[in-house]
mmCIF file of N, CA and C in Angstrom:
data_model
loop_
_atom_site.group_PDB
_atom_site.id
_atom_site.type_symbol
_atom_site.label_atom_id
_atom_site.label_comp_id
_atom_site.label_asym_id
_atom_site.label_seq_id
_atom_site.Cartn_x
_atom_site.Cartn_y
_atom_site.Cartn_z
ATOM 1 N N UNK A 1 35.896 27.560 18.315
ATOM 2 C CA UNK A 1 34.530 27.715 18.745
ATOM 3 C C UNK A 1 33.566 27.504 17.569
ATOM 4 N N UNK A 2 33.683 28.027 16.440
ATOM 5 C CA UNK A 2 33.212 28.140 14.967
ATOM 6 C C UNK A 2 33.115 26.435 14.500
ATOM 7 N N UNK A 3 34.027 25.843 15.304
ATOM 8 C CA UNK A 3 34.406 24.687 14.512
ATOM 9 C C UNK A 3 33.036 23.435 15.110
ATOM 10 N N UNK A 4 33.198 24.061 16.180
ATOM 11 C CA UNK A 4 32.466 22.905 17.538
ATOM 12 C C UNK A 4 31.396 23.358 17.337
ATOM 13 N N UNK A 5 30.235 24.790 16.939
ATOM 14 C CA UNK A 5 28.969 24.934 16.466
ATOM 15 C C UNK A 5 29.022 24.149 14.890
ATOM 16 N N UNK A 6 29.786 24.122 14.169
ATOM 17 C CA UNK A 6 29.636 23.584 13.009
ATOM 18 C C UNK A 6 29.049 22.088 13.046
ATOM 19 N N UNK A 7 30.197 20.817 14.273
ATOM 20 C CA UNK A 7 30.090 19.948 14.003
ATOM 21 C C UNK A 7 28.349 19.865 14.723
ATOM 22 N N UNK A 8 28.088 20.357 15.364
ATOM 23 C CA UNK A 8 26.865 20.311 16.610
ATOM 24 C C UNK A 8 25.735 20.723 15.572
ATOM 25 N N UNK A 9 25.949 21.258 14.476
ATOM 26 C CA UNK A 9 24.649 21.729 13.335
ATOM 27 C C UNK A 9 24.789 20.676 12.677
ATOM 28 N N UNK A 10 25.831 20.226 12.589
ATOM 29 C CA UNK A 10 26.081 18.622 11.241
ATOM 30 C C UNK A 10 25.027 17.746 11.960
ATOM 31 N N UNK A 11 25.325 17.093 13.179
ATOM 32 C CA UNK A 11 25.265 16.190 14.318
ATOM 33 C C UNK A 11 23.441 16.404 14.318
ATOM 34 N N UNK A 12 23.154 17.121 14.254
ATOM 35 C CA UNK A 12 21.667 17.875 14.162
ATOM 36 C C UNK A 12 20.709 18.073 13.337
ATOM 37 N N UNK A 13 21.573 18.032 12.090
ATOM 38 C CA UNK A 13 20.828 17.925 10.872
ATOM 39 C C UNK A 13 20.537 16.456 10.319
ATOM 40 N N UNK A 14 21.785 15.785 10.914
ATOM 41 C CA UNK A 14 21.758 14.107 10.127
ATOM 42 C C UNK A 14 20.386 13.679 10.991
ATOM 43 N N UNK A 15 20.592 14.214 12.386
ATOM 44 C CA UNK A 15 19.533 12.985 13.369
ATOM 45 C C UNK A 15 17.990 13.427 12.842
ATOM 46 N N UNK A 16 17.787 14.616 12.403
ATOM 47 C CA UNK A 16 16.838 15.203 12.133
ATOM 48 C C UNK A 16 16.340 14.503 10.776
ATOM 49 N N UNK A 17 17.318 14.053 10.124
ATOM 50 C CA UNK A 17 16.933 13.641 8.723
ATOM 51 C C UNK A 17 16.562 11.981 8.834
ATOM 52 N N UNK A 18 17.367 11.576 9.581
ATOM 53 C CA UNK A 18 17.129 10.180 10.101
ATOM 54 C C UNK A 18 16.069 10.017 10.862
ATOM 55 N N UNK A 19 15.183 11.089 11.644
ATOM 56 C CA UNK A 19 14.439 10.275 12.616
ATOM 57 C C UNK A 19 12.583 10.696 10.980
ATOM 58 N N UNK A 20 13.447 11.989 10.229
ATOM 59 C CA UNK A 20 12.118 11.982 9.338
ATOM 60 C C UNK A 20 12.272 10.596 8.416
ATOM 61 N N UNK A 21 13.371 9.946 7.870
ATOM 62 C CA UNK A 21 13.586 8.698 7.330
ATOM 63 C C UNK A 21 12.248 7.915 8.196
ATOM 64 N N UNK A 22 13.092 7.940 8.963
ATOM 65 C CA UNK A 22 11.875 6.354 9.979
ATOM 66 C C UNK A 22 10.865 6.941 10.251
ATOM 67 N N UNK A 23 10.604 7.846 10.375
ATOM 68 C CA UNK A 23 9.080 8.404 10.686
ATOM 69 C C UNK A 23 7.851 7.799 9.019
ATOM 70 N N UNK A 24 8.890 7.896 8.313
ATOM 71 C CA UNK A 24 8.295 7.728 7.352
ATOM 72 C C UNK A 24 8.157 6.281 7.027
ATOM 73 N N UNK A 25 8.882 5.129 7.076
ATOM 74 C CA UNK A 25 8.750 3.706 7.200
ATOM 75 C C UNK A 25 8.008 3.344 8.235
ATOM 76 N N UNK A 26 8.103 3.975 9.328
ATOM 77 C CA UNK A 26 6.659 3.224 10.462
ATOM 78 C C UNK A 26 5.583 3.788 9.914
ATOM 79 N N UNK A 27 5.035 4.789 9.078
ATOM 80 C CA UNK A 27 3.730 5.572 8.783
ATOM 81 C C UNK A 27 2.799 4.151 8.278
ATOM 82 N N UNK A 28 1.660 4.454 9.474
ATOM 83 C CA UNK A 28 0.425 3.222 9.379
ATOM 84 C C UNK A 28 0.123 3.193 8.094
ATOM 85 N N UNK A 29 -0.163 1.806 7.675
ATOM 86 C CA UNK A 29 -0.957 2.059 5.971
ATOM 87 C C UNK A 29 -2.502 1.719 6.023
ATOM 88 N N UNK A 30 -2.854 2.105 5.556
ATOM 89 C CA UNK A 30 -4.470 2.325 5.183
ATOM 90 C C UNK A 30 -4.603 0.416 4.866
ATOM 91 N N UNK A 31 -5.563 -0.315 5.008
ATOM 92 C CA UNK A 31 -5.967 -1.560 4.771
ATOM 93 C C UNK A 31 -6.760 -1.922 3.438
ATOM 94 N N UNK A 32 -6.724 -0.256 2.814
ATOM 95 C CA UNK A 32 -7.178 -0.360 1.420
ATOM 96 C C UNK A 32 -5.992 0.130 0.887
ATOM 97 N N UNK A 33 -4.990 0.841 1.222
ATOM 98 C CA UNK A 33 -3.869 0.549 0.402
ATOM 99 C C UNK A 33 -3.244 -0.319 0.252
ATOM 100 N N UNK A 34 -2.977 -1.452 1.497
ATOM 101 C CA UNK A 34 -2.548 -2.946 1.301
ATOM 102 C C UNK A 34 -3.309 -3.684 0.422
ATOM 103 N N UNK A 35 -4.321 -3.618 0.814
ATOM 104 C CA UNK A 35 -5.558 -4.261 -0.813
ATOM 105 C C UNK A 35 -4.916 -4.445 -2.035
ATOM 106 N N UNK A 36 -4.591 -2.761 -2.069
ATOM 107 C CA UNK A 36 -4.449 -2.794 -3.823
ATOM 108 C C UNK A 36 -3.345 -2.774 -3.761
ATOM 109 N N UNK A 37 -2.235 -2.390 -3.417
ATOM 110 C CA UNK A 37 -0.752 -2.962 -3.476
ATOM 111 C C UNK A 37 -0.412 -4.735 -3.447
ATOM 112 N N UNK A 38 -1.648 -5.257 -2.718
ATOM 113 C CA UNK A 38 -1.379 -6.532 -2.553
ATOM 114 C C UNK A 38 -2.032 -7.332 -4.001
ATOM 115 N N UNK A 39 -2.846 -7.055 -4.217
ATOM 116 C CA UNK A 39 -3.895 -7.570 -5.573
ATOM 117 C C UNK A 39 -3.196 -7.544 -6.687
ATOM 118 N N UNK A 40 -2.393 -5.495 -7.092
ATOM 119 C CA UNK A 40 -2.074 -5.715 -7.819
ATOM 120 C C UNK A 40 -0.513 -6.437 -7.818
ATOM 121 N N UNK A 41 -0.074 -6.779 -6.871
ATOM 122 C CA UNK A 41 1.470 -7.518 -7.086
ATOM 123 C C UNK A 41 0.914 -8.871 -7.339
ATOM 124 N N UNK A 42 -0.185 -9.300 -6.828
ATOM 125 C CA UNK A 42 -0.639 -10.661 -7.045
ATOM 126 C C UNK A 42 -0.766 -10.921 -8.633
ATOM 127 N N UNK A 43 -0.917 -9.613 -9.363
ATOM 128 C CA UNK A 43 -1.848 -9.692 -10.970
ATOM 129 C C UNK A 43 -0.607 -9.721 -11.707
ATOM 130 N N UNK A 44 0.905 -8.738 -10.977
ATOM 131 C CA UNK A 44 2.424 -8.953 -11.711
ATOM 132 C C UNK A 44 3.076 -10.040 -11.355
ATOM 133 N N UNK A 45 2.777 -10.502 -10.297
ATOM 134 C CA UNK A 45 3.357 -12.141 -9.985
ATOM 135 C C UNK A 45 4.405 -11.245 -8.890
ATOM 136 N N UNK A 46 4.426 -10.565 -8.050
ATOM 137 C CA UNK A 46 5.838 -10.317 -7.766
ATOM 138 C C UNK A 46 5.418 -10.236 -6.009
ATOM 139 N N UNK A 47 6.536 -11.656 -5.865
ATOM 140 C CA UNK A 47 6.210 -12.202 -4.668
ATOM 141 C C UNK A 47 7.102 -10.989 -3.339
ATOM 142 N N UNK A 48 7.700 -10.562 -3.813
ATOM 143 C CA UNK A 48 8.309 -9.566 -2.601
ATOM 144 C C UNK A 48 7.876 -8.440 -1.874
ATOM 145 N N UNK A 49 6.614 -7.663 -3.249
ATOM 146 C CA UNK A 49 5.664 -6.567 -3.256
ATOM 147 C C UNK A 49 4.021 -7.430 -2.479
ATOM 148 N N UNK A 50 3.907 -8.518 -2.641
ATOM 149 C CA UNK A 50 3.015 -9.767 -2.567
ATOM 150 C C UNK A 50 3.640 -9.503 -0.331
ATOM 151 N N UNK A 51 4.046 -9.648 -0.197
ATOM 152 C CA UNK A 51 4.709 -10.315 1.212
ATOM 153 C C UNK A 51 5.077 -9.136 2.336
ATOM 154 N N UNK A 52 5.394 -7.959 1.029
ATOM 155 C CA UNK A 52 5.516 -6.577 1.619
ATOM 156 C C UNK A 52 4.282 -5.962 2.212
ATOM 157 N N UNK A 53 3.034 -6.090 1.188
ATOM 158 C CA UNK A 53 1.728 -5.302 1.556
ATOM 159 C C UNK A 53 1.268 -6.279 2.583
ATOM 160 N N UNK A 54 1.480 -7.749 2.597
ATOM 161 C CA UNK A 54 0.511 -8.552 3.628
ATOM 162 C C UNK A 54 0.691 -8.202 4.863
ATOM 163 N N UNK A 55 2.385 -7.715 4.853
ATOM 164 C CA UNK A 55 2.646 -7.590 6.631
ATOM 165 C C UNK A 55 2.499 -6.224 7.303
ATOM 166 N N UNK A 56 1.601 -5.097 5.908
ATOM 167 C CA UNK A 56 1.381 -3.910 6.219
ATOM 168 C C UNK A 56 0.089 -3.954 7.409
ATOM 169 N N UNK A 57 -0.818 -4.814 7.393
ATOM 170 C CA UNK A 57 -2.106 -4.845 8.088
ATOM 171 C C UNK A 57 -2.064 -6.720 8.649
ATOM 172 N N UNK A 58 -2.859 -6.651 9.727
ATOM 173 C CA UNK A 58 -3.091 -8.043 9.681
ATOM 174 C C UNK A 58 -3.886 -8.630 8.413
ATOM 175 N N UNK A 59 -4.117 -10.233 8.959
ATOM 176 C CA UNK A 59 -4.881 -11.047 7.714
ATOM 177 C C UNK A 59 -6.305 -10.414 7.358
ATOM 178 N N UNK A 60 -6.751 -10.393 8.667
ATOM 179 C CA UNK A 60 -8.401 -10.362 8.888
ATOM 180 C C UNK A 60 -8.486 -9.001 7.709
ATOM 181 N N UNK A 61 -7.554 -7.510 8.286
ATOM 182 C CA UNK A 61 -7.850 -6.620 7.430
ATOM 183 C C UNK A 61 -7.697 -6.799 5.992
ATOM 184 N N UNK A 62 -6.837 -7.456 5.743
ATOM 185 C CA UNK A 62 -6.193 -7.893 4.327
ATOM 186 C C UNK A 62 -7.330 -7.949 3.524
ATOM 187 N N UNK A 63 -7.884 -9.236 4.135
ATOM 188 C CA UNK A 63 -8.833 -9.796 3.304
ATOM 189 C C UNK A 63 -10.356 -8.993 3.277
ATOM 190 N N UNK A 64 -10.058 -8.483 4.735
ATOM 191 C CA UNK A 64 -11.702 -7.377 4.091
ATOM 192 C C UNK A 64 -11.291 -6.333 3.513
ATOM 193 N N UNK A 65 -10.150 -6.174 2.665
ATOM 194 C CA UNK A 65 -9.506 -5.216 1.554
ATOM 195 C C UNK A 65 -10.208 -5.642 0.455
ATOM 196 N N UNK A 66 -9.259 -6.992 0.455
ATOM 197 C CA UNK A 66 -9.345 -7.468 -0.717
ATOM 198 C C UNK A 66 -10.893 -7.644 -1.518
ATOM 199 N N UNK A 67 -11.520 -7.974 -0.149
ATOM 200 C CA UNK A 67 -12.629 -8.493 -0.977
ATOM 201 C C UNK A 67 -13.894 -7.381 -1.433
ATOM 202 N N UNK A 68 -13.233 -6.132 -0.332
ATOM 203 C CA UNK A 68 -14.107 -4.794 -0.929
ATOM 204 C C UNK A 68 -13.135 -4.509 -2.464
ATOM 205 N N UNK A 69 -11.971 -4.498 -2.712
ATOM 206 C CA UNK A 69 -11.870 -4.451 -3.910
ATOM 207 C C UNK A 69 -12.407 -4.848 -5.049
ATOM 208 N N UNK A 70 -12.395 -6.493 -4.797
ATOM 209 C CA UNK A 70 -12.956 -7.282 -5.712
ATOM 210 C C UNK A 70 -14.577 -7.280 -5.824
ATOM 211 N N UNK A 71 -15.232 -6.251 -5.140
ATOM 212 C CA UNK A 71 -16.771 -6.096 -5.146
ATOM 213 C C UNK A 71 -16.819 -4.556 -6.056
ATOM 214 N N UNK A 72 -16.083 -3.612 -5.380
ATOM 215 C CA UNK A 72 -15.952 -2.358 -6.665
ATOM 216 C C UNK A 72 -15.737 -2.544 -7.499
ATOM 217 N N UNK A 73 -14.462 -3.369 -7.874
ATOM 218 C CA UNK A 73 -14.182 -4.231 -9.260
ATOM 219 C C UNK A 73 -14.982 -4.505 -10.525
ATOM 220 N N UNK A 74 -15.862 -5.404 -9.630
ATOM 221 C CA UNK A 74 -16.984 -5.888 -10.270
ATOM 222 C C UNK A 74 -18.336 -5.100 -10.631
ATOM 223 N N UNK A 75 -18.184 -4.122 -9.898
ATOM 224 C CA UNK A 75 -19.754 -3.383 -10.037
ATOM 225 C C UNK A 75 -19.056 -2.306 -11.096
ATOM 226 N N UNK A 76 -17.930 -1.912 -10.739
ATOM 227 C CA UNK A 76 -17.486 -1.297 -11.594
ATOM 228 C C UNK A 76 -17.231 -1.753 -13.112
ATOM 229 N N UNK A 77 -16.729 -3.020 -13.106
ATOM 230 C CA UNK A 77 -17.342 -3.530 -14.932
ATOM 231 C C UNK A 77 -18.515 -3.626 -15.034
ATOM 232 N N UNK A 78 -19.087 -4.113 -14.284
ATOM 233 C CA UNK A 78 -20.391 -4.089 -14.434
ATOM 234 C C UNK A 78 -21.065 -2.628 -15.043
ATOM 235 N N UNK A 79 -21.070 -1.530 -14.235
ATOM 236 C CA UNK A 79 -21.499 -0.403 -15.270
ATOM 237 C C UNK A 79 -20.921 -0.474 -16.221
ATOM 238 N N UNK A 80 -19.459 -0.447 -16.904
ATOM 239 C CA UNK A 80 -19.018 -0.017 -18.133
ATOM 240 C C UNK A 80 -19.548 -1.067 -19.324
ATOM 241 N N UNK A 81 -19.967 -2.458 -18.848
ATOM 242 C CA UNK A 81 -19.984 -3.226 -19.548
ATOM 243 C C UNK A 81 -21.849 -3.479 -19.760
ATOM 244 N N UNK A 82 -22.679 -2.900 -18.834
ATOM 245 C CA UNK A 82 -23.849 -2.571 -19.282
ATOM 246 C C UNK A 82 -24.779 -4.283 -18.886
ATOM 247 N N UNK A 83 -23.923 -4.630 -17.854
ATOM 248 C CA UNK A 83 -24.183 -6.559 -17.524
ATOM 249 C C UNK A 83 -24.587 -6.414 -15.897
ATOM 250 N N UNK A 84 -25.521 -7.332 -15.613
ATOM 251 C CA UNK A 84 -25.374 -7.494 -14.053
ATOM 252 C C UNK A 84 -24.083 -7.952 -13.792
ATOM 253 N N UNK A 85 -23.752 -7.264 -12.033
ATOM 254 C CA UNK A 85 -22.741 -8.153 -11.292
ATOM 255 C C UNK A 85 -22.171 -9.331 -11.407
ATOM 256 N N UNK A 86 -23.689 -10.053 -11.079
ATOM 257 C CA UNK A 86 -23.413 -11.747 -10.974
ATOM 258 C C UNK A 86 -22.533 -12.130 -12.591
ATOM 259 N N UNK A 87 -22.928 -11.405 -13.852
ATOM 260 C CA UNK A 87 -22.675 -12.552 -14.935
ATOM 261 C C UNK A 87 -21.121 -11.662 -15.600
ATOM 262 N N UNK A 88 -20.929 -10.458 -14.771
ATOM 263 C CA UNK A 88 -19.319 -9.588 -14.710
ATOM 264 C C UNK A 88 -18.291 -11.305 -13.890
ATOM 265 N N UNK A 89 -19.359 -10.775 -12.728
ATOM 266 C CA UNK A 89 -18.181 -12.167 -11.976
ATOM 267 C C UNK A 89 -17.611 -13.450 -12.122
ATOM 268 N N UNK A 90 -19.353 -14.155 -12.779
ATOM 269 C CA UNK A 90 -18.734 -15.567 -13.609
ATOM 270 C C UNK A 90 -18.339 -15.033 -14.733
ATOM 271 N N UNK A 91 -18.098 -14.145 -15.626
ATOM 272 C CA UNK A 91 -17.147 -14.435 -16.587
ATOM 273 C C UNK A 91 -15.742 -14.000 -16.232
ATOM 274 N N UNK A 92 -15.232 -13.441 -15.481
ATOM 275 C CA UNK A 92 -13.817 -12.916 -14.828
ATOM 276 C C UNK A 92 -13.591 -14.460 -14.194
ATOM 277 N N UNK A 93 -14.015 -14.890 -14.041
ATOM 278 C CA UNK A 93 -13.768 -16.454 -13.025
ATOM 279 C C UNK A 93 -13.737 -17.500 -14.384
ATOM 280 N N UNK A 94 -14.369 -17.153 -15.060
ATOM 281 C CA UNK A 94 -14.215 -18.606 -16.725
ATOM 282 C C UNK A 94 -15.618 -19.549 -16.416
ATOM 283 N N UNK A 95 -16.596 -18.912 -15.301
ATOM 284 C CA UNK A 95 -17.717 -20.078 -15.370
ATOM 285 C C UNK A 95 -18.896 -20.060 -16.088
ATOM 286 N N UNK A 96 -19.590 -20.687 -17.001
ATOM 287 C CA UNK A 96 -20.363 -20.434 -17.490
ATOM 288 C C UNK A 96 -21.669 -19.605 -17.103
ATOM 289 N N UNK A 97 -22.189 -19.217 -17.618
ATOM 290 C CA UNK A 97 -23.055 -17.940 -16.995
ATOM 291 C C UNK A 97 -24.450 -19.063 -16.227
ATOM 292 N N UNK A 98 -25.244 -18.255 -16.013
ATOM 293 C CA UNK A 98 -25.971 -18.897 -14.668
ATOM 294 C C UNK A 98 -27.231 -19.062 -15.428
#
């Protein structure tokens, strides 16, 4: 009897641990965490982390990640660096200033 509650607590504990496993791989991701998971794998080159975050959100969200990143980004050097926006952005890009 001892033996058959034992296996029935085993049997119970694994499914329990398995369904928190996958609970945790389907968990929705934020479209600003794909952003920056995606940006920065783009900045290490690493195409697997690159392919992983894209298929976290669709495109459309992707890219209105990305591109609110790349606007904090910029305003954000922009204060530290004591420069308007515009001349943060052409120099991160290599274009001559305006």
């Amino acid at each position: 009897m001892f033996d058959t509650m034992r296996k029935y607590a085993a049997r119970w504990r694994a499914s329990t641990r398995a369904e928190s496993v996958s609970a945790r791989e389907r968990r929705a991701h934020n479209l600003f965490e794909a952003a920056a998971v995606y940006v920065a794998a783009c900045a290490e080159d690493d195409q697997d982390r690159i392919d992983e975050a894209a298929g976290w959100v669709s495109p459309e969200a992707l890219s209105f990640g990305v591109n609110e990143l790349a606007c904090r980004a910029v305003i954000a050097l922009a204060r530290e660096r004591d420069e308007p926006p515009g001349a943060v952005a052409r120099d991160l890009l290599g274009l001559p200033a305006a």
